Amino acid sequence: MNYQFRKEVQVAQKAAMGEMYNLAKESLGVNDKLINFASGHPSTDVFQDKFLKKYMNFALEDGAKELLQYGAHAGYMPLRHSFRRFVNEKGMTVKEDDDLMITYGSVEAIFLVTAAFVSRGDKVIVEVPSYVNAIKSFQLQGAEVVGVGMEEDGVNIEELERAMKEGAKLFYTVPNFGNPSGITMSAEKRRAVYELALKYNVPVLEDNPYGDLRYRNDRIPHIKEFDEEGAVIYISSMSKLIAPAVRVGFLVADKELIDRIIPIKAVSTNGVSSIIQYALWKMFEENDMYEQIQKICDVYEKKLYLMEEKMDECFPASVAHSTPDGGMYIWVTMPDGTDIQKFCRESAIRLHIPITPGNGFCVTEPEKCTSMRFNFVKESMEDIAYGIEKVGEFMRDYLGGY
Ligand code: PMP
């Protein structure tokens, strides 16, 4: 069949993290060990399978017939209420349950918001670097994705203003411990972003899947907390707090906007599984979820500190790394001119240590990117220590002692 794919589908590519993992796996000898720093996944050690099983069983026992039925497109109302309470406990002021809808992970929330706003050729502004699946979601739906630079305290405000002035449908940001940068946007910049959104009528899509995984420094208000005009769409997810397989995320926005998104959700996934929503509702009703999340933070925090310490000890002075306050990733930058794709390929093939090259996260000048993303939560403490030593040795070799 001569398939006539849309232009955007023809150019879509597979993820680089999978490519590096496959290279490492293919070159693995019998006595070799693969240490995966390329992954985008949380650690399986923190998944509370027994806890989840208890609530899945509840769901099946409590009301099996009803829960096997189709549910409301915007989600199971008691869960919408539980999530509203959950985010309000951390500083948000979501007024009504109708201001929150349930999605299949936050990746679906990104897709739905894009579908609601973006026609082919419309501009969407993203940070450089930014979350690769968000970039792809915008591009697949026909957006022209415009990049604005990042600084240590978040997006470059002057560049953002220039981009917004030219007109855009959305500004997408991950203000807490961004994927891949690990950067956190300062409170001043969050306020400035909100004011620019109002000035230029460009809504902010605030993606916060990692915000609760904070290991140091104080919480900074969400951009959504400033919002009195419906300028901010806030999304988050259970993937890093419970497990990715539950595939539950949520979106907070004015009811007026949610009412526009619901018909899109109706024809895309027709609502999220009622069984899983019921199980999560029960779980949120019966437990202090912030206590559960603290258990994850206790594990991840140690891994972050270890990886940073080993990077400081083993990486050449010409190599820099970000110092995230939370989340799952450290962004490592090699000297200008380094071919980062080649470095990551060789690390995968020779060391069996896949790392994700940064190019795919950058919408402007991806070929000039000399950074790569390390996942610091997935591997054990021993493998982090050993793996970073090996990568450090290889860097010295690769950079010829610099
Ligand atoms: N946003 C960001 C910034 C992410 O890193 C991820 C997952 N890695 C997602 C959204 C999507 O997560 P999910 O669909 O599992 O909620």
Short mmCIF file of N, CA and C and ligand atoms in Angstrom, two decimals, residues 40 104-108 110 131 172 174 179 207 209-210 236-240 244 247-249 329, ligand 1:
data_model
loop_
_atom_site.label_atom_id
_atom_site.label_comp_id
_atom_site.label_asym_id
_atom_site.label_seq_id
_atom_site.Cartn_x
_atom_site.Cartn_y
_atom_site.Cartn_z
N GLY A 40 14.15 7.37 30.58
CA GLY A 40 13.23 8.42 31.04
C GLY A 40 12.33 7.87 32.14
N TYR A 104 -5.18 10.62 30.49
CA TYR A 104 -4.27 9.46 30.46
C TYR A 104 -2.83 9.97 30.54
N GLY A 105 -2.36 10.22 31.75
CA GLY A 105 -1.02 10.77 31.92
C GLY A 105 -1.01 12.23 31.49
N SER A 106 0.08 12.90 31.80
CA SER A 106 0.12 14.32 31.39
C SER A 106 0.41 14.44 29.90
N VAL A 107 0.95 13.36 29.33
CA VAL A 107 1.22 13.42 27.89
C VAL A 107 -0.09 13.59 27.10
N GLU A 108 -1.16 12.98 27.61
CA GLU A 108 -2.45 13.19 26.92
C GLU A 108 -2.96 14.61 27.14
N ILE A 110 -1.16 17.23 27.34
CA ILE A 110 -0.44 18.08 26.37
C ILE A 110 -1.09 17.95 25.00
N TYR A 131 10.98 19.20 27.07
CA TYR A 131 10.55 17.80 27.07
C TYR A 131 10.22 17.34 25.65
N TYR A 172 4.85 26.63 26.50
CA TYR A 172 4.96 25.40 27.29
C TYR A 172 6.20 25.48 28.18
N VAL A 174 8.22 23.68 31.86
CA VAL A 174 8.31 22.73 32.99
C VAL A 174 9.11 23.47 34.08
N ASN A 179 12.70 18.45 32.58
CA ASN A 179 13.20 17.31 31.82
C ASN A 179 13.56 17.85 30.44
N ASP A 207 3.65 22.47 32.98
CA ASP A 207 3.72 21.01 33.14
C ASP A 207 4.55 20.70 34.38
N PRO A 209 5.16 17.43 36.36
CA PRO A 209 5.09 16.04 36.82
C PRO A 209 6.08 15.73 37.95
N TYR A 210 7.07 16.62 38.16
CA TYR A 210 8.15 16.32 39.12
C TYR A 210 8.10 17.18 40.38
N SER A 236 -0.38 17.81 35.58
CA SER A 236 0.53 16.99 36.36
C SER A 236 0.13 15.52 36.20
N SER A 237 0.82 14.65 36.93
CA SER A 237 0.72 13.23 36.62
C SER A 237 1.00 12.36 37.83
N MET A 238 0.43 11.17 37.81
CA MET A 238 0.70 10.18 38.85
C MET A 238 1.88 9.27 38.49
N SER A 239 2.44 9.46 37.29
CA SER A 239 3.47 8.53 36.79
C SER A 239 4.69 8.45 37.70
N LYS A 240 5.12 9.59 38.24
CA LYS A 240 6.33 9.60 39.05
C LYS A 240 6.00 9.47 40.54
N PRO A 244 4.07 4.80 36.39
CA PRO A 244 3.65 5.23 35.05
C PRO A 244 2.49 4.39 34.50
N ARG A 247 -1.21 5.35 34.29
CA ARG A 247 -1.58 6.25 33.18
C ARG A 247 -2.65 7.26 33.60
N VAL A 248 -2.45 7.88 34.72
CA VAL A 248 -3.40 8.91 35.14
C VAL A 248 -2.66 10.23 35.37
N GLY A 249 -3.18 11.26 34.73
CA GLY A 249 -2.69 12.61 34.93
C GLY A 249 -3.89 13.51 35.10
N TYR A 329 16.60 14.14 36.65
CA TYR A 329 17.63 14.29 35.62
C TYR A 329 18.70 15.31 35.94
N1 PMP B 1 5.93 15.98 31.05
C1 PMP B 1 7.21 15.78 31.35
C2 PMP B 1 8.09 16.97 31.57
C3 PMP B 1 7.72 14.49 31.45
O1 PMP B 1 9.01 14.31 31.73
C4 PMP B 1 6.85 13.38 31.25
C5 PMP B 1 7.31 11.95 31.34
N2 PMP B 1 8.58 11.63 31.32
C6 PMP B 1 5.52 13.65 30.93
C7 PMP B 1 5.09 14.95 30.85
C8 PMP B 1 4.53 12.56 30.62
O2 PMP B 1 4.26 11.77 31.68
P1 PMP B 1 2.96 10.85 31.79
O3 PMP B 1 2.25 10.88 30.49
O4 PMP B 1 3.47 9.52 32.15
O5 PMP B 1 2.17 11.48 32.86
#
